[in-house]
């Protein structure tokens, strides 16, 4: 029994336990032998540490990050020199981050910081700071890593990885032009496998916020530059699913993202899975499958909390807040919207600010509180937010602001917004197209033009056959 074994093992004297592990290591081969030899080791062992390092490199190439992290930690413990020990510890923590376990990586932050300065040390400290929402610290460490890497001859893939994380950081900070440059540099230099998808996502989002979606699709479809920019079919479907969501094509987004999550290959980064689950939850919410949306949002928020990932957490709770508000679960909705808002305050990038504002407005909408709706959307008065969101083609905030203006009786302003919403949804008809018709009809009602209102409602019902969106249709 496991308890009997544990009791006997714990009762052995250290000398006896080490001796037995040493003998077991001589009898078995492969990875089990290494494990016994590690348990038998007393003090530094350069040969054993080297074997563990070699095994970890093989595991990294197979995207087996959890095993690689364990073997690199063991190798670091057995390493005698401070510099090499620091390098192995940094690589171990980097493998934890690649595995999505940011919370565990963060527990090693002080240990990494205590090691001698190196490119690997600065890179890992920058990654931890980035994923935990400390943007200025992330910028400082990643910039140091890039500079020191250029001086000490760091390999091209590692330099590319640093550029990719700097690109992601630039995108979050709103400097999308620099993000595009850094991500292209990273992809052309050939980053490690676990960084390639991240660089491509940051490039996609940076181009999309400038309204350059077609340019991005052209890049990933291209086989130029030895195929370094061309994505796999799986990744291409994921990226196109997110672009469809942001541009208001919920049906296309739901089809792509459902297929991607169903057929996800081994080694999909946790950060990527969280983004896709949150995107699918939002698409299902717009369409009207609220049970499916709630399931995806709950799973994403649970995984993010367990992994200690702060980037994207506000978006996940915002989408969950949409659902709870729509169902009248006021206490839960208030809690979820508060988390989304506090996340935007802690990590004030334009994306988290936009999602938090829409979540607050959606909660006010569910309560029929038009002044609160309008106030929540003042976040979009900042061009740093509205220009990026409009570049993506996302119409949610404009539909909510139009409804708030109608509720406040500001009919002339609302008419301008209805016209703008029709223009913006013409190229990508979806949920917001129906919202535009509904708001147009309500505006006609408020102006006591019953024939125009009836005509708009009938047009909306015909459109709803092609563009199912249950709540708007009702």
Short mmCIF file of C-alpha atoms in Angstrom, two decimals:
data_model
loop_
_atom_site.label_atom_id
_atom_site.label_comp_id
_atom_site.label_asym_id
_atom_site.label_seq_id
_atom_site.Cartn_x
_atom_site.Cartn_y
_atom_site.Cartn_z
CA UNK A 1 0.00 0.00 0.00
CA UNK A 2 1.21 3.47 -0.82
CA UNK A 3 1.06 4.55 2.84
CA UNK A 4 3.12 1.53 3.93
CA UNK A 5 5.72 2.28 1.27
CA UNK A 6 5.82 5.96 2.26
CA UNK A 7 6.21 5.09 5.94
CA UNK A 8 9.08 2.67 5.30
CA UNK A 9 10.82 5.07 2.90
CA UNK A 10 10.55 8.01 5.31
CA UNK A 11 11.82 5.87 8.20
CA UNK A 12 15.08 5.01 6.44
CA UNK A 13 18.17 6.86 7.53
CA UNK A 14 19.54 9.30 4.91
CA UNK A 15 22.64 7.15 4.37
CA UNK A 16 20.58 3.98 3.88
CA UNK A 17 18.18 5.75 1.51
CA UNK A 18 21.03 7.18 -0.60
CA UNK A 19 22.73 3.77 -0.77
CA UNK A 20 19.55 2.04 -1.95
CA UNK A 21 18.93 4.68 -4.62
CA UNK A 22 22.52 4.33 -5.81
CA UNK A 23 22.15 0.54 -6.17
CA UNK A 24 18.77 0.90 -7.90
CA UNK A 25 20.33 3.34 -10.34
CA UNK A 26 22.88 0.69 -11.29
CA UNK A 27 20.20 -1.95 -11.92
CA UNK A 28 17.71 -0.03 -14.09
CA UNK A 29 18.30 2.02 -17.21
CA UNK A 30 17.00 5.14 -18.93
CA UNK A 31 15.08 7.87 -17.12
CA UNK A 32 14.34 5.71 -14.01
CA UNK A 33 18.09 5.25 -13.51
CA UNK A 34 18.58 9.02 -13.67
CA UNK A 35 15.87 9.57 -11.07
CA UNK A 36 17.50 7.10 -8.66
CA UNK A 37 20.92 8.64 -9.24
CA UNK A 38 19.55 12.12 -8.53
CA UNK A 39 18.02 10.88 -5.27
CA UNK A 40 21.34 9.24 -4.36
CA UNK A 41 23.46 12.31 -5.13
CA UNK A 42 25.07 14.27 -2.33
CA UNK A 43 26.46 17.61 -3.43
CA UNK A 44 27.34 18.72 -6.98
CA UNK A 45 27.67 16.07 -9.70
CA UNK A 46 28.69 17.59 -13.03
CA UNK A 47 28.32 14.35 -15.00
CA UNK A 48 24.80 13.62 -13.75
CA UNK A 49 23.77 17.25 -14.21
CA UNK A 50 24.98 17.09 -17.82
CA UNK A 51 22.93 13.93 -18.48
CA UNK A 52 19.82 15.60 -17.03
CA UNK A 53 20.46 18.67 -19.17
CA UNK A 54 20.73 16.52 -22.31
CA UNK A 55 17.49 14.70 -21.46
CA UNK A 56 15.75 18.03 -20.85
CA UNK A 57 16.86 19.32 -24.26
CA UNK A 58 15.26 16.28 -25.91
CA UNK A 59 12.05 16.86 -23.95
CA UNK A 60 11.98 20.53 -24.93
CA UNK A 61 12.24 19.56 -28.59
CA UNK A 62 9.24 17.26 -28.03
CA UNK A 63 7.29 20.10 -26.30
CA UNK A 64 7.28 18.07 -23.07
CA UNK A 65 7.82 21.17 -20.95
CA UNK A 66 6.74 19.78 -17.57
CA UNK A 67 9.28 16.93 -17.68
CA UNK A 68 12.00 19.26 -19.00
CA UNK A 69 11.37 21.67 -16.13
CA UNK A 70 11.78 18.91 -13.54
CA UNK A 71 15.01 17.64 -15.08
CA UNK A 72 16.49 21.14 -15.42
CA UNK A 73 15.64 21.89 -11.78
CA UNK A 74 17.42 18.70 -10.75
CA UNK A 75 20.38 19.58 -12.99
CA UNK A 76 20.56 23.05 -11.40
CA UNK A 77 20.64 21.51 -7.91
CA UNK A 78 23.56 19.28 -8.95
CA UNK A 79 25.53 22.08 -10.64
CA UNK A 80 28.60 23.42 -8.88
CA UNK A 81 29.20 26.76 -10.61
CA UNK A 82 26.86 29.68 -9.91
CA UNK A 83 26.72 30.80 -13.54
CA UNK A 84 25.76 27.40 -14.96
CA UNK A 85 23.36 26.79 -12.09
CA UNK A 86 21.62 30.09 -12.91
CA UNK A 87 21.37 29.20 -16.59
CA UNK A 88 19.75 25.85 -15.86
CA UNK A 89 17.36 27.34 -13.31
CA UNK A 90 16.31 30.02 -15.80
CA UNK A 91 15.67 27.41 -18.49
CA UNK A 92 13.64 25.35 -16.02
CA UNK A 93 11.46 28.33 -15.18
CA UNK A 94 11.13 29.13 -18.89
CA UNK A 95 9.82 25.60 -19.44
CA UNK A 96 7.24 26.14 -16.67
CA UNK A 97 6.04 29.28 -18.43
CA UNK A 98 5.84 27.42 -21.75
CA UNK A 99 3.76 24.78 -19.95
CA UNK A 100 1.39 27.53 -18.79
CA UNK A 101 2.26 27.20 -15.10
CA UNK A 102 3.00 30.88 -14.49
CA UNK A 103 2.07 30.57 -10.81
CA UNK A 104 4.80 28.00 -10.23
CA UNK A 105 7.30 29.99 -12.29
CA UNK A 106 6.56 33.06 -10.17
CA UNK A 107 7.51 31.11 -7.01
CA UNK A 108 11.03 30.77 -8.43
CA UNK A 109 11.34 34.47 -9.28
CA UNK A 110 13.45 35.33 -6.21
CA UNK A 111 15.71 32.30 -6.81
CA UNK A 112 16.28 33.34 -10.44
CA UNK A 113 16.93 36.93 -9.39
CA UNK A 114 19.64 35.72 -6.99
CA UNK A 115 21.64 34.12 -9.83
CA UNK A 116 24.39 35.94 -11.77
CA UNK A 117 23.16 38.31 -14.53
CA UNK A 118 22.63 36.62 -17.89
CA UNK A 119 20.45 36.85 -20.97
CA UNK A 120 18.41 33.81 -19.89
CA UNK A 121 17.90 35.29 -16.41
CA UNK A 122 16.62 38.62 -17.77
CA UNK A 123 14.38 36.93 -20.32
CA UNK A 124 12.67 34.71 -17.74
CA UNK A 125 12.25 37.55 -15.25
CA UNK A 126 10.70 39.59 -18.08
CA UNK A 127 8.30 36.78 -18.98
CA UNK A 128 7.16 36.36 -15.37
CA UNK A 129 6.62 40.12 -15.03
CA UNK A 130 4.70 40.27 -18.32
CA UNK A 131 2.31 37.43 -17.54
CA UNK A 132 1.72 38.71 -14.02
CA UNK A 133 0.87 42.19 -15.31
CA UNK A 134 3.99 44.19 -14.29
CA UNK A 135 4.58 45.86 -17.63
CA UNK A 136 7.35 48.32 -16.71
CA UNK A 137 9.39 45.56 -15.05
CA UNK A 138 8.78 43.32 -18.07
CA UNK A 139 9.99 46.05 -20.44
CA UNK A 140 13.14 46.61 -18.37
CA UNK A 141 14.09 42.93 -18.13
CA UNK A 142 13.29 42.02 -21.75
CA UNK A 143 15.18 45.05 -23.09
CA UNK A 144 18.17 44.02 -20.95
CA UNK A 145 17.90 40.47 -22.29
CA UNK A 146 17.87 41.68 -25.89
CA UNK A 147 20.88 43.92 -25.40
CA UNK A 148 22.95 41.35 -23.49
CA UNK A 149 21.94 38.65 -25.98
CA UNK A 150 23.31 40.71 -28.85
CA UNK A 151 26.59 41.14 -26.96
CA UNK A 152 27.15 37.60 -25.68
CA UNK A 153 26.22 35.75 -28.88
CA UNK A 154 22.89 34.28 -27.75
CA UNK A 155 21.49 31.87 -30.35
CA UNK A 156 19.18 33.21 -33.05
CA UNK A 157 16.12 31.27 -31.77
CA UNK A 158 16.59 32.66 -28.25
CA UNK A 159 17.03 36.18 -29.60
CA UNK A 160 13.88 35.67 -31.66
CA UNK A 161 12.00 34.59 -28.53
CA UNK A 162 13.02 37.77 -26.73
CA UNK A 163 11.89 39.87 -29.71
CA UNK A 164 8.54 38.04 -29.74
CA UNK A 165 7.88 38.81 -26.08
CA UNK A 166 8.88 42.43 -26.62
CA UNK A 167 6.46 42.48 -29.56
CA UNK A 168 3.65 41.16 -27.36
CA UNK A 169 4.50 43.77 -24.74
CA UNK A 170 4.50 46.57 -27.33
CA UNK A 171 1.10 45.41 -28.59
CA UNK A 172 -0.29 45.48 -25.04
CA UNK A 173 1.15 48.95 -24.46
CA UNK A 174 -0.51 50.18 -27.66
CA UNK A 175 2.60 50.68 -29.81
CA UNK A 176 1.32 48.43 -32.57
CA UNK A 177 3.78 49.64 -35.20
CA UNK A 178 6.72 48.56 -33.04
CA UNK A 179 4.91 45.32 -32.23
CA UNK A 180 4.61 44.49 -35.94
CA UNK A 181 8.31 45.16 -36.50
CA UNK A 182 9.42 43.05 -33.51
CA UNK A 183 7.11 40.13 -34.29
CA UNK A 184 8.17 40.03 -37.94
CA UNK A 185 11.82 40.06 -36.84
CA UNK A 186 11.10 37.21 -34.44
CA UNK A 187 9.26 35.07 -37.00
CA UNK A 188 11.89 35.57 -39.69
CA UNK A 189 14.65 34.58 -37.25
CA UNK A 190 12.91 31.31 -36.37
CA UNK A 191 11.90 31.35 -32.69
CA UNK A 192 11.44 28.18 -30.59
CA UNK A 193 8.22 26.25 -31.23
CA UNK A 194 6.51 27.45 -28.06
CA UNK A 195 7.08 31.10 -29.04
CA UNK A 196 6.10 30.96 -32.71
CA UNK A 197 2.34 30.95 -32.09
CA UNK A 198 2.67 33.79 -29.58
CA UNK A 199 4.61 35.93 -32.08
CA UNK A 200 2.09 35.22 -34.80
CA UNK A 201 -0.83 36.11 -32.53
CA UNK A 202 0.76 39.41 -31.46
CA UNK A 203 1.48 40.19 -35.13
CA UNK A 204 -2.11 39.38 -36.11
CA UNK A 205 -3.63 41.54 -33.39
CA UNK A 206 -1.25 44.43 -34.08
CA UNK A 207 -2.08 44.44 -37.80
CA UNK A 208 -5.79 43.90 -37.16
CA UNK A 209 -6.04 46.90 -34.84
CA UNK A 210 -4.83 48.99 -37.77
CA UNK A 211 -7.48 47.49 -40.06
CA UNK A 212 -4.82 45.42 -41.86
CA UNK A 213 -6.43 41.99 -41.47
CA UNK A 214 -6.10 41.15 -45.16
CA UNK A 215 -2.39 41.89 -44.98
CA UNK A 216 -2.00 39.42 -42.13
CA UNK A 217 -3.96 36.68 -43.93
CA UNK A 218 -1.71 37.24 -46.93
CA UNK A 219 1.37 36.84 -44.75
CA UNK A 220 0.33 33.56 -43.15
CA UNK A 221 -0.84 32.16 -46.49
CA UNK A 222 2.49 33.02 -48.06
CA UNK A 223 5.21 30.43 -48.38
CA UNK A 224 7.85 33.13 -48.72
CA UNK A 225 10.88 33.39 -46.48
CA UNK A 226 11.33 29.62 -46.26
CA UNK A 227 7.85 29.22 -44.81
CA UNK A 228 8.68 31.00 -41.57
CA UNK A 229 5.55 33.14 -41.75
CA UNK A 230 3.20 30.42 -42.97
CA UNK A 231 1.09 28.90 -40.19
CA UNK A 232 -0.15 25.34 -39.86
CA UNK A 233 -3.75 24.61 -40.82
CA UNK A 234 -4.65 24.35 -37.14
CA UNK A 235 -3.11 27.69 -36.19
CA UNK A 236 -4.50 29.41 -39.25
CA UNK A 237 -8.01 28.30 -38.32
CA UNK A 238 -7.51 29.58 -34.77
CA UNK A 239 -6.30 32.98 -35.94
CA UNK A 240 -9.09 33.33 -38.48
CA UNK A 241 -11.61 32.36 -35.80
CA UNK A 242 -10.43 35.20 -33.55
CA UNK A 243 -10.44 37.68 -36.45
CA UNK A 244 -14.01 36.63 -37.28
CA UNK A 245 -15.08 37.14 -33.67
CA UNK A 246 -13.61 40.63 -33.42
CA UNK A 247 -15.12 41.72 -36.72
CA UNK A 248 -18.62 40.60 -35.69
CA UNK A 249 -18.89 37.31 -37.64
CA UNK A 250 -19.93 35.14 -34.70
CA UNK A 251 -21.10 32.08 -36.67
CA UNK A 252 -17.79 31.80 -38.50
CA UNK A 253 -15.91 32.38 -35.24
CA UNK A 254 -17.91 29.69 -33.43
CA UNK A 255 -17.32 27.13 -36.18
CA UNK A 256 -13.57 27.77 -36.33
CA UNK A 257 -12.92 28.03 -32.59
CA UNK A 258 -15.04 24.96 -31.74
CA UNK A 259 -13.11 22.89 -34.27
CA UNK A 260 -9.76 24.20 -33.03
CA UNK A 261 -10.47 23.41 -29.37
CA UNK A 262 -11.88 20.00 -30.26
CA UNK A 263 -8.87 19.00 -32.35
CA UNK A 264 -6.16 20.90 -30.45
CA UNK A 265 -2.76 19.19 -30.86
CA UNK A 266 -0.56 18.24 -27.91
CA UNK A 267 1.61 21.12 -26.78
CA UNK A 268 -0.97 23.88 -27.27
CA UNK A 269 0.13 26.68 -24.96
CA UNK A 270 -2.23 27.25 -22.04
CA UNK A 271 -2.28 30.98 -22.80
CA UNK A 272 -3.49 30.16 -26.31
CA UNK A 273 -6.14 27.75 -25.04
CA UNK A 274 -7.48 30.39 -22.64
CA UNK A 275 -7.74 32.96 -25.43
CA UNK A 276 -9.57 30.52 -27.70
CA UNK A 277 -11.98 29.42 -24.95
CA UNK A 278 -12.79 33.03 -24.07
CA UNK A 279 -13.32 33.83 -27.77
CA UNK A 280 -15.62 30.83 -28.19
CA UNK A 281 -17.57 31.84 -25.07
CA UNK A 282 -18.12 35.33 -26.49
CA UNK A 283 -19.22 33.98 -29.89
CA UNK A 284 -21.70 31.58 -28.24
CA UNK A 285 -23.02 34.42 -26.07
CA UNK A 286 -23.73 36.60 -29.12
CA UNK A 287 -25.38 33.71 -30.98
CA UNK A 288 -27.56 32.79 -28.00
CA UNK A 289 -26.06 29.49 -26.75
CA UNK A 290 -25.64 30.78 -23.21
CA UNK A 291 -25.17 27.36 -21.61
CA UNK A 292 -22.26 26.62 -23.92
CA UNK A 293 -20.84 30.09 -23.39
CA UNK A 294 -21.02 29.74 -19.60
CA UNK A 295 -19.23 26.39 -19.74
CA UNK A 296 -16.35 27.80 -21.79
CA UNK A 297 -16.05 30.97 -19.68
CA UNK A 298 -16.03 29.02 -16.39
CA UNK A 299 -13.38 26.61 -17.66
CA UNK A 300 -11.18 29.43 -18.96
CA UNK A 301 -11.39 31.46 -15.73
CA UNK A 302 -10.65 28.38 -13.62
CA UNK A 303 -7.58 27.48 -15.69
CA UNK A 304 -6.30 31.06 -15.66
CA UNK A 305 -6.70 31.36 -11.88
CA UNK A 306 -4.95 28.04 -11.26
CA UNK A 307 -2.07 28.92 -13.58
CA UNK A 308 -1.65 32.45 -12.21
CA UNK A 309 -2.05 34.06 -15.64
CA UNK A 310 -3.15 37.71 -15.42
CA UNK A 311 -3.03 38.69 -19.10
CA UNK A 312 -6.44 37.94 -20.56
CA UNK A 313 -8.05 37.21 -17.18
CA UNK A 314 -10.10 40.42 -17.34
CA UNK A 315 -11.43 39.47 -20.78
CA UNK A 316 -12.54 36.07 -19.50
CA UNK A 317 -14.38 37.55 -16.51
CA UNK A 318 -15.93 40.25 -18.69
CA UNK A 319 -17.50 37.63 -20.98
CA UNK A 320 -18.69 35.66 -17.94
CA UNK A 321 -20.21 38.93 -16.69
CA UNK A 322 -22.18 39.37 -19.92
CA UNK A 323 -23.86 36.02 -19.30
CA UNK A 324 -24.59 36.53 -15.62
CA UNK A 325 -26.06 39.98 -16.31
CA UNK A 326 -28.27 38.61 -19.07
CA UNK A 327 -29.58 35.93 -16.72
CA UNK A 328 -30.25 38.39 -13.92
CA UNK A 329 -27.69 36.83 -11.58
CA UNK A 330 -26.90 40.23 -10.17
CA UNK A 331 -24.52 39.34 -7.35
CA UNK A 332 -22.44 37.03 -9.55
CA UNK A 333 -22.47 39.52 -12.43
CA UNK A 334 -21.30 42.34 -10.17
CA UNK A 335 -18.45 40.17 -8.88
CA UNK A 336 -17.33 39.16 -12.38
CA UNK A 337 -17.54 42.70 -13.73
CA UNK A 338 -15.60 43.97 -10.71
CA UNK A 339 -12.81 41.44 -11.41
CA UNK A 340 -12.72 42.52 -15.07
CA UNK A 341 -12.51 46.17 -14.01
CA UNK A 342 -9.80 45.60 -11.39
CA UNK A 343 -7.84 43.55 -13.94
CA UNK A 344 -8.02 46.51 -16.35
CA UNK A 345 -6.74 48.82 -13.60
CA UNK A 346 -3.87 46.49 -12.75
CA UNK A 347 -3.01 45.81 -16.40
CA UNK A 348 -4.29 48.91 -18.20
CA UNK A 349 -3.83 47.85 -21.79
CA UNK A 350 -6.46 48.88 -24.32
CA UNK A 351 -7.93 45.37 -24.66
CA UNK A 352 -8.65 44.86 -20.96
CA UNK A 353 -10.03 48.41 -20.68
CA UNK A 354 -12.38 47.81 -23.61
CA UNK A 355 -13.69 44.47 -22.31
CA UNK A 356 -14.20 45.85 -18.79
CA UNK A 357 -16.12 48.87 -20.12
CA UNK A 358 -18.38 46.69 -22.28
CA UNK A 359 -18.97 44.39 -19.28
CA UNK A 360 -20.02 47.34 -17.10
CA UNK A 361 -22.28 48.65 -19.87
CA UNK A 362 -23.84 45.21 -20.44
CA UNK A 363 -24.66 44.91 -16.73
CA UNK A 364 -26.28 48.36 -16.82
CA UNK A 365 -28.15 47.38 -20.01
CA UNK A 366 -29.61 44.31 -18.30
CA UNK A 367 -30.91 46.59 -15.54
CA UNK A 368 -32.23 49.20 -17.94
CA UNK A 369 -29.91 51.80 -16.43
CA UNK A 370 -29.14 54.01 -19.44
CA UNK A 371 -27.12 56.68 -17.60
CA UNK A 372 -24.83 53.94 -16.20
CA UNK A 373 -24.52 52.40 -19.68
CA UNK A 374 -23.44 55.71 -21.16
CA UNK A 375 -21.01 56.40 -18.30
CA UNK A 376 -19.39 52.95 -18.59
CA UNK A 377 -18.64 53.55 -22.27
CA UNK A 378 -16.75 56.79 -21.63
CA UNK A 379 -13.65 54.56 -21.70
CA UNK A 380 -13.99 54.68 -25.49
CA UNK A 381 -13.60 58.47 -25.49
CA UNK A 382 -9.89 57.68 -25.24
CA UNK A 383 -8.57 57.19 -28.82
CA UNK A 384 -5.98 54.73 -27.44
CA UNK A 385 -8.92 52.39 -26.80
CA UNK A 386 -11.50 53.24 -29.46
CA UNK A 387 -9.08 53.36 -32.40
CA UNK A 388 -7.65 49.92 -31.60
CA UNK A 389 -11.09 48.36 -31.11
CA UNK A 390 -12.49 50.01 -34.24
CA UNK A 391 -9.45 48.77 -36.16
CA UNK A 392 -10.43 45.22 -35.22
CA UNK A 393 -13.93 45.95 -36.50
CA UNK A 394 -15.51 45.12 -33.14
CA UNK A 395 -19.00 46.73 -33.03
CA UNK A 396 -20.15 45.81 -29.48
CA UNK A 397 -19.38 49.12 -27.80
CA UNK A 398 -20.99 51.16 -30.56
CA UNK A 399 -24.22 49.13 -30.35
CA UNK A 400 -24.33 49.62 -26.58
CA UNK A 401 -23.63 53.35 -26.82
CA UNK A 402 -26.41 53.75 -29.40
CA UNK A 403 -28.86 51.99 -27.10
CA UNK A 404 -27.78 54.20 -24.18
CA UNK A 405 -28.37 57.35 -26.25
CA UNK A 406 -31.83 56.13 -27.22
CA UNK A 407 -32.63 55.36 -23.59
CA UNK A 408 -31.50 58.85 -22.61
CA UNK A 409 -33.74 60.41 -25.27
CA UNK A 410 -30.82 61.83 -27.29
CA UNK A 411 -32.42 60.84 -30.58
CA UNK A 412 -30.36 62.97 -32.97
CA UNK A 413 -27.10 61.62 -31.54
CA UNK A 414 -28.52 58.12 -31.62
CA UNK A 415 -29.48 58.49 -35.31
CA UNK A 416 -25.86 59.32 -36.18
CA UNK A 417 -24.69 56.25 -34.25
CA UNK A 418 -27.28 53.98 -35.93
CA UNK A 419 -26.04 55.16 -39.32
CA UNK A 420 -22.42 54.55 -38.28
CA UNK A 421 -23.30 51.08 -36.99
CA UNK A 422 -24.96 50.15 -40.29
CA UNK A 423 -21.86 51.25 -42.21
CA UNK A 424 -19.51 49.31 -39.93
CA UNK A 425 -21.52 46.06 -40.05
CA UNK A 426 -22.20 46.05 -43.79
CA UNK A 427 -18.96 44.26 -44.68
CA UNK A 428 -19.20 41.64 -41.92
CA UNK A 429 -22.87 40.92 -41.15
CA UNK A 430 -23.49 39.22 -37.82
CA UNK A 431 -25.05 39.88 -34.42
CA UNK A 432 -24.34 43.63 -34.64
CA UNK A 433 -26.16 43.85 -38.00
CA UNK A 434 -29.33 42.72 -36.24
CA UNK A 435 -28.64 45.14 -33.39
CA UNK A 436 -28.36 47.99 -35.88
CA UNK A 437 -31.79 47.14 -37.32
CA UNK A 438 -33.34 46.76 -33.85
CA UNK A 439 -31.97 50.13 -32.74
CA UNK A 440 -33.12 51.73 -35.99
CA UNK A 441 -36.62 50.40 -35.33
CA UNK A 442 -36.62 51.63 -31.74
CA UNK A 443 -35.48 55.06 -32.89
CA UNK A 444 -38.45 55.17 -35.30
CA UNK A 445 -40.78 54.18 -32.45
CA UNK A 446 -39.42 56.91 -30.21
CA UNK A 447 -40.08 59.38 -33.03
CA UNK A 448 -43.61 57.97 -33.28
CA UNK A 449 -43.05 56.74 -36.84
CA UNK A 450 -44.86 53.40 -36.51
CA UNK A 451 -44.69 52.42 -40.23
CA UNK A 452 -40.90 52.92 -40.35
CA UNK A 453 -40.51 50.97 -37.13
CA UNK A 454 -42.62 48.07 -38.39
CA UNK A 455 -40.69 48.00 -41.67
CA UNK A 456 -37.36 47.87 -39.79
CA UNK A 457 -38.55 45.11 -37.44
CA UNK A 458 -39.75 43.00 -40.39
CA UNK A 459 -36.43 43.52 -42.15
CA UNK A 460 -34.64 42.43 -38.99
CA UNK A 461 -36.69 39.24 -38.69
CA UNK A 462 -35.81 38.29 -42.27
CA UNK A 463 -32.16 38.99 -41.57
CA UNK A 464 -32.33 36.91 -38.37
CA UNK A 465 -33.06 33.78 -40.41
CA UNK A 466 -29.62 34.12 -42.00
CA UNK A 467 -27.87 35.48 -38.89
CA UNK A 468 -29.19 33.67 -35.82
CA UNK A 469 -28.74 35.72 -32.65
CA UNK A 470 -31.40 34.57 -30.25
CA UNK A 471 -31.65 37.54 -27.90
CA UNK A 472 -31.77 40.17 -30.65
CA UNK A 473 -34.25 38.09 -32.62
CA UNK A 474 -36.55 37.90 -29.60
#
